[in-house]
Short mmCIF file of C-alpha atoms and ligand atoms in Angstrom, two decimals:
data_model
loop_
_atom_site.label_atom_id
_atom_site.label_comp_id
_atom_site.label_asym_id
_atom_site.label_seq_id
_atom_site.Cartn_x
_atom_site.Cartn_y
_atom_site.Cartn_z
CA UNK Z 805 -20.57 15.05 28.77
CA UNK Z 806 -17.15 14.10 28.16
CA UNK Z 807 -15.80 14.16 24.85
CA UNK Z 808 -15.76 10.49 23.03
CA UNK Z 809 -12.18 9.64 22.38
CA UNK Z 810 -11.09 6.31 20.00
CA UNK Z 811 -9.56 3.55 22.49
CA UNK Z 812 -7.66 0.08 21.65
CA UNK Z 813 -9.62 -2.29 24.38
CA UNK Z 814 -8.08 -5.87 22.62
CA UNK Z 815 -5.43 -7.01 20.35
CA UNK Z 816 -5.26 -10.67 18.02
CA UNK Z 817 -2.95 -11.36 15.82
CA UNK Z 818 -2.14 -15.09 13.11
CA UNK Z 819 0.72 -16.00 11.85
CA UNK Z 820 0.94 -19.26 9.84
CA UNK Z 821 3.42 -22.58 11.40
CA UNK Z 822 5.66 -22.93 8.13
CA UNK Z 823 8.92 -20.83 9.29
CA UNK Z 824 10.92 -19.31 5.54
CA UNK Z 825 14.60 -18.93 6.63
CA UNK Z 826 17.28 -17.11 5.57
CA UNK Z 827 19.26 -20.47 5.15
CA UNK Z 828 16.15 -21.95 3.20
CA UNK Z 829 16.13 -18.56 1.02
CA UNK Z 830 20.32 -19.08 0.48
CA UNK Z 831 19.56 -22.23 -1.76
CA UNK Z 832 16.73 -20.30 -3.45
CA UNK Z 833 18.54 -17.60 -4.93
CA UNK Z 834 22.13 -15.87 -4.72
CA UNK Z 835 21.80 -14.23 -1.15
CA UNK Z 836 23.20 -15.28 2.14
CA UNK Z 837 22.14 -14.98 6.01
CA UNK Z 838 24.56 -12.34 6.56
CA UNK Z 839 23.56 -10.26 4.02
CA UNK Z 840 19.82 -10.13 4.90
CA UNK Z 841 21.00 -10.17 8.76
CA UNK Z 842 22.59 -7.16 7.95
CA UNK Z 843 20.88 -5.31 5.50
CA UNK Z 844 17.10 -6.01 6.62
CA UNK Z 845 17.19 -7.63 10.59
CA UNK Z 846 15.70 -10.27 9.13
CA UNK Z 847 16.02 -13.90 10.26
CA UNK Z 848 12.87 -15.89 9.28
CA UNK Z 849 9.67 -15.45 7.91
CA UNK Z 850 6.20 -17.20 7.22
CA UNK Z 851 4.13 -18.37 4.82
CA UNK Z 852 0.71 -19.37 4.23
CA UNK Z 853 0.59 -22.64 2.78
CA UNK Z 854 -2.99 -23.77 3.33
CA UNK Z 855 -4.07 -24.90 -0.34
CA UNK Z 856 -6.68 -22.41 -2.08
CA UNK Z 857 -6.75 -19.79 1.38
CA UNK Z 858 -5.76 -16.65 1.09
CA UNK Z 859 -5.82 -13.41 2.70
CA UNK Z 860 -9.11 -13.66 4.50
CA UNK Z 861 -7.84 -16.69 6.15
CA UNK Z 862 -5.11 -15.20 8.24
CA UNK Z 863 -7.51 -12.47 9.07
CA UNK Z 864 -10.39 -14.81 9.94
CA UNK Z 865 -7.71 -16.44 12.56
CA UNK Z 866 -6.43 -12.95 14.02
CA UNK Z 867 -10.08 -12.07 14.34
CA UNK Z 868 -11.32 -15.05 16.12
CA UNK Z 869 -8.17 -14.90 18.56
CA UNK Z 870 -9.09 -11.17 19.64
CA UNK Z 871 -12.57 -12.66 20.31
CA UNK Z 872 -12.00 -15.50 22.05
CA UNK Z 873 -8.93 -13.42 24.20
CA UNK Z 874 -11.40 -10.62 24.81
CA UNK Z 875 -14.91 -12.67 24.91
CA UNK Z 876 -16.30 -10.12 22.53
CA UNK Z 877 -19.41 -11.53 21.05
CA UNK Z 878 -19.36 -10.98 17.71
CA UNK Z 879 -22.85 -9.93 16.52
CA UNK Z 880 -22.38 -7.00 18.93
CA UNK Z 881 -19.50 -5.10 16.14
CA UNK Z 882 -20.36 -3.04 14.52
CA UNK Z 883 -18.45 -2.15 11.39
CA UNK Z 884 -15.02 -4.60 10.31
CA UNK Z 885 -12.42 -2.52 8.40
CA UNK Z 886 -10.13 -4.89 6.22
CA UNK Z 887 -7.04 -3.46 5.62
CA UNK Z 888 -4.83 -5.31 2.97
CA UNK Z 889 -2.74 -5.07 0.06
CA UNK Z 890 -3.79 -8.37 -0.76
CA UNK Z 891 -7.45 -9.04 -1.27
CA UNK Z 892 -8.39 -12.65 -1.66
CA UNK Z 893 -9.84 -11.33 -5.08
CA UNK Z 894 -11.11 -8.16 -7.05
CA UNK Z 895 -14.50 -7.11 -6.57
CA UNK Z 896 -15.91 -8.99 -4.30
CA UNK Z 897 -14.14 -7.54 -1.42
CA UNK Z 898 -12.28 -9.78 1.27
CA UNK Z 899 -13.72 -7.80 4.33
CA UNK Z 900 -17.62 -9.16 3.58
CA UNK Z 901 -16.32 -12.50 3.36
CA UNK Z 902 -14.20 -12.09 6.72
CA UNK Z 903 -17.12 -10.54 8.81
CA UNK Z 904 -19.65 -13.01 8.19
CA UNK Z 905 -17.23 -15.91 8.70
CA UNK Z 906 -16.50 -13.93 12.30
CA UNK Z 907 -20.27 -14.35 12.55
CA UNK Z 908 -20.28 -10.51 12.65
CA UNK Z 909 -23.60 -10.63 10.87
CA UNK Z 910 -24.59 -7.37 12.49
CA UNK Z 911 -21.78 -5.52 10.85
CA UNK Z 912 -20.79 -3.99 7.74
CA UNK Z 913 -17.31 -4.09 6.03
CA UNK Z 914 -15.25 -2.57 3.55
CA UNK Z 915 -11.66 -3.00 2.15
CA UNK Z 916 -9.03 -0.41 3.06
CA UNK Z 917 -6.02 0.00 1.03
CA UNK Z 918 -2.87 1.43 1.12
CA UNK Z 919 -0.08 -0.35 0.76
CA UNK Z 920 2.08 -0.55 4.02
CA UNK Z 921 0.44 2.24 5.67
CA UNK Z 922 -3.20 0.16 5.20
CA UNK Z 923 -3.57 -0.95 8.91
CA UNK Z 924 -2.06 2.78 10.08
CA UNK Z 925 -4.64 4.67 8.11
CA UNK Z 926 -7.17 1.92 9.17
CA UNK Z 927 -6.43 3.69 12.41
CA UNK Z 928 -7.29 6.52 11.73
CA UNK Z 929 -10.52 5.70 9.60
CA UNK Z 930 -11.80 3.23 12.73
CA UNK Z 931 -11.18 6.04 15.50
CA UNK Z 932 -12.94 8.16 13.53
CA UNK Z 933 -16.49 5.76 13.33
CA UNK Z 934 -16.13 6.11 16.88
CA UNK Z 935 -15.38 9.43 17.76
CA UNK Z 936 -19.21 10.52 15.73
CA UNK Z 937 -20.62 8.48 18.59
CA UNK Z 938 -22.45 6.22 15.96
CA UNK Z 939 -20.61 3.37 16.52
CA UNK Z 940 -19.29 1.23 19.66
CA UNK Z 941 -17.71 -1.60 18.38
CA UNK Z 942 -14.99 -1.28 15.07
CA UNK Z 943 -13.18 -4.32 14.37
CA UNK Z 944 -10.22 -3.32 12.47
CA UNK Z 945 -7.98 -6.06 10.71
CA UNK Z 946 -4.82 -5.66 8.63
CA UNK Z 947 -3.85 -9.06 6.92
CA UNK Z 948 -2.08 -9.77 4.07
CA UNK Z 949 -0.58 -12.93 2.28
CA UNK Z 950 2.48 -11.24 0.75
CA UNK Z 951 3.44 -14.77 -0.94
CA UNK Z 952 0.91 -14.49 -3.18
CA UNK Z 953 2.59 -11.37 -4.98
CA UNK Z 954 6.19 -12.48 -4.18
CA UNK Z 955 8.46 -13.80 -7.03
CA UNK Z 956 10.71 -16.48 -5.11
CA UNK Z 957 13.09 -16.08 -8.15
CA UNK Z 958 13.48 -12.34 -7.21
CA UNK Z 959 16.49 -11.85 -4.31
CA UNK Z 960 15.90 -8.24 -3.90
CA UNK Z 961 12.16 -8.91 -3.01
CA UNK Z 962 11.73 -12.28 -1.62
CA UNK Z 963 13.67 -12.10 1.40
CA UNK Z 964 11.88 -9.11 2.79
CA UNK Z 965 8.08 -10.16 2.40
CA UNK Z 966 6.29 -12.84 5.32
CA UNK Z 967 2.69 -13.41 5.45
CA UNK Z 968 0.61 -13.06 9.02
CA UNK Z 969 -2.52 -10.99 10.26
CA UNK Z 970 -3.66 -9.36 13.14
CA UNK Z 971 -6.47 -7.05 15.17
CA UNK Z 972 -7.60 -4.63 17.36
CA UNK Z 973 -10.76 -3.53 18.50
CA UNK Z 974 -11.71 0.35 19.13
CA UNK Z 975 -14.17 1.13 21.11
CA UNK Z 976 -15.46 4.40 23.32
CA UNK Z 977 -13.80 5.86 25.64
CA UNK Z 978 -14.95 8.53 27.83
CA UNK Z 979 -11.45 9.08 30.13
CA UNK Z 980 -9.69 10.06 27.34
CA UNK Z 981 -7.54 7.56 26.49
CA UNK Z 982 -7.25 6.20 22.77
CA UNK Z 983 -5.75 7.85 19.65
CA UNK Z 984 -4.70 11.86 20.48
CA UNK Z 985 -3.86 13.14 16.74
CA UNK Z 986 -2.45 11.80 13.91
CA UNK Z 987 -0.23 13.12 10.35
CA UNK Z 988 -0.96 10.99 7.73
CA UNK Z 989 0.31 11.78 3.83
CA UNK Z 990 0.89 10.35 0.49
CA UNK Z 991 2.69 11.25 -2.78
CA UNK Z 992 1.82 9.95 -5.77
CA UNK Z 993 5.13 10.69 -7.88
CA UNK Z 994 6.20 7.35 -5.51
CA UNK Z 995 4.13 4.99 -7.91
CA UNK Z 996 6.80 3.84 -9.96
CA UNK Z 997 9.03 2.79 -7.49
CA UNK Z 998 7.04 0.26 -5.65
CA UNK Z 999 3.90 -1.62 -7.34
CA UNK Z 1000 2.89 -4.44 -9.30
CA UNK Z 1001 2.75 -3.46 -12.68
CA UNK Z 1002 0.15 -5.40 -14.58
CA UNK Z 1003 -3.17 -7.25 -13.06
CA UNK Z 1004 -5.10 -4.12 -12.37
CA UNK Z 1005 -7.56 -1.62 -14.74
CA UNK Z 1006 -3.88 -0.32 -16.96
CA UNK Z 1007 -2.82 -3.86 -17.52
CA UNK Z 1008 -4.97 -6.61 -17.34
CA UNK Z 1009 -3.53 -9.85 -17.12
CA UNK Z 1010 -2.79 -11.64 -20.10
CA UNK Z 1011 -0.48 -14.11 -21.66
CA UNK Z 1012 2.23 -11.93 -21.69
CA UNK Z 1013 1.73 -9.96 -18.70
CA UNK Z 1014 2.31 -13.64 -16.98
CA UNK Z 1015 5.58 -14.24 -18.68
CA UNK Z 1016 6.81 -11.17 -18.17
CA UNK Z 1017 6.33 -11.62 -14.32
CA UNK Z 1018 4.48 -8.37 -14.01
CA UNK Z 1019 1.98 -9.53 -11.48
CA UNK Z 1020 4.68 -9.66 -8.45
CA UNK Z 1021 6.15 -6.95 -6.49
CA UNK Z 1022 8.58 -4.58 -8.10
CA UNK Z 1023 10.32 -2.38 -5.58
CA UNK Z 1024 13.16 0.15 -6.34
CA UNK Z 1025 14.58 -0.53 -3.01
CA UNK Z 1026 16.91 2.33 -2.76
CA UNK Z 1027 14.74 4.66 -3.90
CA UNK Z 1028 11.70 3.46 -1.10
CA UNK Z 1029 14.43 3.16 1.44
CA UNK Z 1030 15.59 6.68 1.31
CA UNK Z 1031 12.06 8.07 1.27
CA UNK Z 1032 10.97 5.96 4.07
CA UNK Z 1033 14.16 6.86 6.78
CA UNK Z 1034 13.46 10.40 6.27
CA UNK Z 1035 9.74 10.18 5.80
CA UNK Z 1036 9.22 8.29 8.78
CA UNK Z 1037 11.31 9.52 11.00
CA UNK Z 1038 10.06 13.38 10.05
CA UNK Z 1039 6.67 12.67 10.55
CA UNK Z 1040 6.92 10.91 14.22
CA UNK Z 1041 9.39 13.95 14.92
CA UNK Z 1042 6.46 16.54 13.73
CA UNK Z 1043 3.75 14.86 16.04
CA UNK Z 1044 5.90 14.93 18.89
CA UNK Z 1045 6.28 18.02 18.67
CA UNK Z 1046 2.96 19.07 17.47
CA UNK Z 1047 1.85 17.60 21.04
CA UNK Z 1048 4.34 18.76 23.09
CA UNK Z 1049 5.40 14.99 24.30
CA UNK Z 1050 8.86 15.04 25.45
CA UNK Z 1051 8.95 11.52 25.81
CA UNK Z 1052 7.09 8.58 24.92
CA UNK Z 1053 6.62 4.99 26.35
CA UNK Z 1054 6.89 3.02 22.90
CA UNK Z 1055 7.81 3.62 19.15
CA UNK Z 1056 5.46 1.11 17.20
CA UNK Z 1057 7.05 1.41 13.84
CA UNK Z 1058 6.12 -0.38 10.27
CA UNK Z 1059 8.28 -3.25 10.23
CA UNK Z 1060 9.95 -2.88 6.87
CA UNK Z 1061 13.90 -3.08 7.51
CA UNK Z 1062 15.51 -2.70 10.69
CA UNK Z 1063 17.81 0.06 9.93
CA UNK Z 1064 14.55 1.96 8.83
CA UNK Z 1065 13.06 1.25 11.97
CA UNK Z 1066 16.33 2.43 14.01
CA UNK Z 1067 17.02 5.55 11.88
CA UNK Z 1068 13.21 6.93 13.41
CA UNK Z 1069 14.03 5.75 16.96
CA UNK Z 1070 17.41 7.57 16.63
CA UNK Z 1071 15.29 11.01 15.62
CA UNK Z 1072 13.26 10.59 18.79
CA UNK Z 1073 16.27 9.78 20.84
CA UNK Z 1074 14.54 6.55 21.59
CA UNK Z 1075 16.37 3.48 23.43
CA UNK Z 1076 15.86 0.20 21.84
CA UNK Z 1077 13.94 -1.49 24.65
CA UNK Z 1078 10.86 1.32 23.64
CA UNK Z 1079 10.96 0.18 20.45
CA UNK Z 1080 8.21 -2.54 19.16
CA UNK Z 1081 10.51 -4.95 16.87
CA UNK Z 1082 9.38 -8.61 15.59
CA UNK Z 1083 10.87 -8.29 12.47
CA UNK Z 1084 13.32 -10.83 12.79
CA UNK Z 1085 10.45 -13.45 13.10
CA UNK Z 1086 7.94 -11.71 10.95
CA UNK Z 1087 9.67 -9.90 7.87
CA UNK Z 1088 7.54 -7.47 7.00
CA UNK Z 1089 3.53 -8.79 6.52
CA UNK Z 1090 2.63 -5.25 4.88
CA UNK Z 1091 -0.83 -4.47 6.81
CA UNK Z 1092 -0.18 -6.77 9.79
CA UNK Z 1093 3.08 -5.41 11.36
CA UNK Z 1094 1.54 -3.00 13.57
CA UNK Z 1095 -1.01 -5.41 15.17
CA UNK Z 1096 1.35 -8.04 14.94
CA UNK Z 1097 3.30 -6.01 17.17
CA UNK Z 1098 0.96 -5.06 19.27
CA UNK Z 1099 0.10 -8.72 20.37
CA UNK Z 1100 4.17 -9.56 20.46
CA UNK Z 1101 4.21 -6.60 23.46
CA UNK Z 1102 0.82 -6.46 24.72
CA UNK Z 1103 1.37 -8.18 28.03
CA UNK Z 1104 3.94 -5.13 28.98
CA UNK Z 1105 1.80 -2.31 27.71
CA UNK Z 1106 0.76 -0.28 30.69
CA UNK Z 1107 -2.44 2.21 31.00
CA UNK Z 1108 -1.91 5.29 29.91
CA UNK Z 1109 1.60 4.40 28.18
CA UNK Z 1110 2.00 6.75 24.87
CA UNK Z 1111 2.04 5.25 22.03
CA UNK Z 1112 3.70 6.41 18.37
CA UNK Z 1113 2.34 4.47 15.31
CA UNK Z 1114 4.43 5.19 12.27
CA UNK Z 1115 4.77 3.32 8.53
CA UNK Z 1116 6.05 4.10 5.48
CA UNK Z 1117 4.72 2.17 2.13
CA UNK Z 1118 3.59 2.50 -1.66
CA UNK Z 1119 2.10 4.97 -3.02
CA UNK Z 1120 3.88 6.13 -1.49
CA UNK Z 1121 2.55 6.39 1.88
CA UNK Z 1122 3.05 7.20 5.58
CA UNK Z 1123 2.04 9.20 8.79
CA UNK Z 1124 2.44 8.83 12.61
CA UNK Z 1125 -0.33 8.01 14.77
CA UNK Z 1126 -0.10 9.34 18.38
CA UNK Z 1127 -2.40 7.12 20.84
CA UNK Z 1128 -2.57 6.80 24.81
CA UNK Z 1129 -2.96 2.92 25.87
CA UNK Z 1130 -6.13 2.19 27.51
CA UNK Z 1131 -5.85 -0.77 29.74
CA UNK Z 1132 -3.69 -2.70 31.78
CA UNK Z 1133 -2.93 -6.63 30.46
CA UNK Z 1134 -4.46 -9.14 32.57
O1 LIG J 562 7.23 -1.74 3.40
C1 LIG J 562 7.19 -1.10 2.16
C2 LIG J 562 8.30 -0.17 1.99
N1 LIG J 562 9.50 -0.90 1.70
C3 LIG J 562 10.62 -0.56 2.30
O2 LIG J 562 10.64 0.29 3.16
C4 LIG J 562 11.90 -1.25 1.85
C5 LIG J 562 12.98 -0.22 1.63
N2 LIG J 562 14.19 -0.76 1.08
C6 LIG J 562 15.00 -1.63 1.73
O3 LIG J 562 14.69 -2.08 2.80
C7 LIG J 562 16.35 -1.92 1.14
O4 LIG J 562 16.56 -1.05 0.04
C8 LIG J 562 16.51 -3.38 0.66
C9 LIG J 562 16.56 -4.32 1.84
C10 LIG J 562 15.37 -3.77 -0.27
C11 LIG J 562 17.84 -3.51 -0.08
O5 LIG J 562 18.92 -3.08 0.73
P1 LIG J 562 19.95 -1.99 0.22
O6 LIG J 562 20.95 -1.81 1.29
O7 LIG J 562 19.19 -0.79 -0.23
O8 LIG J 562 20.63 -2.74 -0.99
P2 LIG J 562 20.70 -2.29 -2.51
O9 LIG J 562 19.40 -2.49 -3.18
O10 LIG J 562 21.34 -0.95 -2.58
O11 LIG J 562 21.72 -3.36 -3.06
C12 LIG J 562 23.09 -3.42 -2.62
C13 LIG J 562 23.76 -4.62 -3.27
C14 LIG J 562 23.50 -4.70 -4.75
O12 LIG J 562 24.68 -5.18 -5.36
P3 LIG J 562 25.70 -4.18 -6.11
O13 LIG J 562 24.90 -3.52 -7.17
O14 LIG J 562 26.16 -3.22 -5.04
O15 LIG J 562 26.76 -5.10 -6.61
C15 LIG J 562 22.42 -5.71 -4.89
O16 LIG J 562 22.41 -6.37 -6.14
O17 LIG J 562 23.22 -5.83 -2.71
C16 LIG J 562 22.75 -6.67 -3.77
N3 LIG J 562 21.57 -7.41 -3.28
C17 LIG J 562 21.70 -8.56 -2.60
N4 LIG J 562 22.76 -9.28 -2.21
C18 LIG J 562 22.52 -10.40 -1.51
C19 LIG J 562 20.27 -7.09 -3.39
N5 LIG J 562 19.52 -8.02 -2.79
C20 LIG J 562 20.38 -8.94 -2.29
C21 LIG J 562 20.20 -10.13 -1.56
N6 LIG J 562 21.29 -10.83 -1.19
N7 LIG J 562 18.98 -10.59 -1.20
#
């Protein structure tokens, strides 16, 4: 019998209408167009502004797009992996809420998180449910309403962040297409430059924990930056050559700042037009950039087209996912 290998078979992805641009951010705080142009590749992002949704919303519409595109019934998945940095709420766990609002009622669900690298090791974690041969149908999600954790006071934060979700399904493959190997590590001596200080079991939220704005993103954006060019970029480098690929078909890289994105294409010796970029319209939405980009380039994805997954993120956080493409876009 052929060996059971971990294949992509349909993509979905949400992103909500209201557009965030870089003029609208200009009379928000001291920053201009050029400087984000420049600095991040970032034109425009969005936000969720549905009153009292939150994450599990935009996941609940990337889901039910990948069903309706692939006509998957739902009570036929098995297992819905919910990767976020942004649950809806503590304990009771946003993927529970998502999969029964699917109508997967025949699944179970858990939360997966990791910062940026969520929907990447989400990968790896779904391909693995499948490869044991116990399970045919893994719904993996990565979603996240960055907004929610954004300070719209802070320049050095809020022009990066967008919210949006996406999908894919894995599912068995017996030609041997799906994901081929994977390097996936973390360091946690990268904790204090990207978190959100208070709101968890160290500091609860209180009075002053609210006035001191602890409960939105702090990011030491130098510091992440230089970790993540040579982080990424070394660890896309290493599967390549782990695998012996001389050349692959598409780079599908955390969207977290352009230059970041280029400095890892550069190492492979990558053109542009094999690189997946939607930043400019996206910013980066944490757990839903890789789908997200997925969906943006799905229609010129080709069978057997190599694939390189790659993020960096808190934590800190990263790998490179190597995976074949398993089906031609009708
Ligand atoms: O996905 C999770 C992982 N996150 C990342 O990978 C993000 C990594 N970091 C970055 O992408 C970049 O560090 C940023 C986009 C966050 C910042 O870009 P940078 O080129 O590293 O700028 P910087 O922080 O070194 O700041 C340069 C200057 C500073 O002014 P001085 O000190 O040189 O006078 C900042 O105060 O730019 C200033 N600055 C701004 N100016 C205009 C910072 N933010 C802004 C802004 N508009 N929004």
């Amino acid at each position: 019998m052929n060996r059971i290998t971990a294949a992509i078979t349909a993509v979905g992805g949400y992103v909500p209408d209201y557009v965030l641009t870089n003029q609208m951010l200009e009379n928000m705080v001291d920053t201009n167009d050029e400087w984000i142009t420049t600095r991040t590749g970032i034109k425009e992002r969005r936000i969720l502004k549905e009153e009292g949704e939150g994450t599990s919303y935009l996941a609940i519409q990337a889901a039910k797009n990948l069903l309706a595109k692939s006509k998957t019934n739902p009570k036929d998945i098995d297992l819905v992996i919910m990767s976020t940095a942004t649950p809806d709420m503590p304990v009771s766990f946003t993927g529970a809420y998502v999969a029964t609002k699917i109508g997967a009622v025949n699944a179970f669900s858990f939360d997966l998180t990791a910062a940026c690298s969520s929907f990447l090791f989400g990968m790896s974690t779904a391909a693995k449910y499948i490869e044991s041969g116990r399970y045919k149908k893994v719904l993996l999600i990565g979603a996240d309403k960055m907004s929610s954790i954004i300070d719209y006071e802070d320049r050095a934060t809020c022009i990066i962040f967008g919210d949006g979700g996406g999908a894919v399904l894995f599912e068995p493959n017996t030609e041997g297409y799906g994901l081929q190997d994977e390097i996936l590590r973390t360091d946690g001596e990268g904790r204090p430059h990207l978190k959100i200080e208070a709101g968890g079991s160290i500091l609860p939220a209180s009075k002053e924990t609210v006035e001191k704005k602890q409960h939105y993103v702090f990011q030491d954006g130098r510091t992440v930056f230089k970790f993540a060019v040579s982080k990424m970029a070394d660890v896309s480098e290493e599967l390549l050559n782990k695998n012996t690929i001389k050349e692959i078909d598409w780079l599908v890289p955390h969207q977290a700042n352009k230059r970041i994105i280029d400095a890892t294409a550069n190492r492979l010796n990558l053109p542009e037009k094999k690189v997946m970029i939607n930043i400019h319209k996206y910013g980066n939405t944490t757990s839903a950039t890789l789908p997200l980009c997925l969906v943006d380039y799905e229609k010129q994805l080709k069978k057997g087209d190599k694939l390189v997954f790659s993020s960096f993120g808190g934590g800190f956080s990263w790998g490179a996912i190597y995976l074949t493409w398993a089906y031609d876009s009708k």
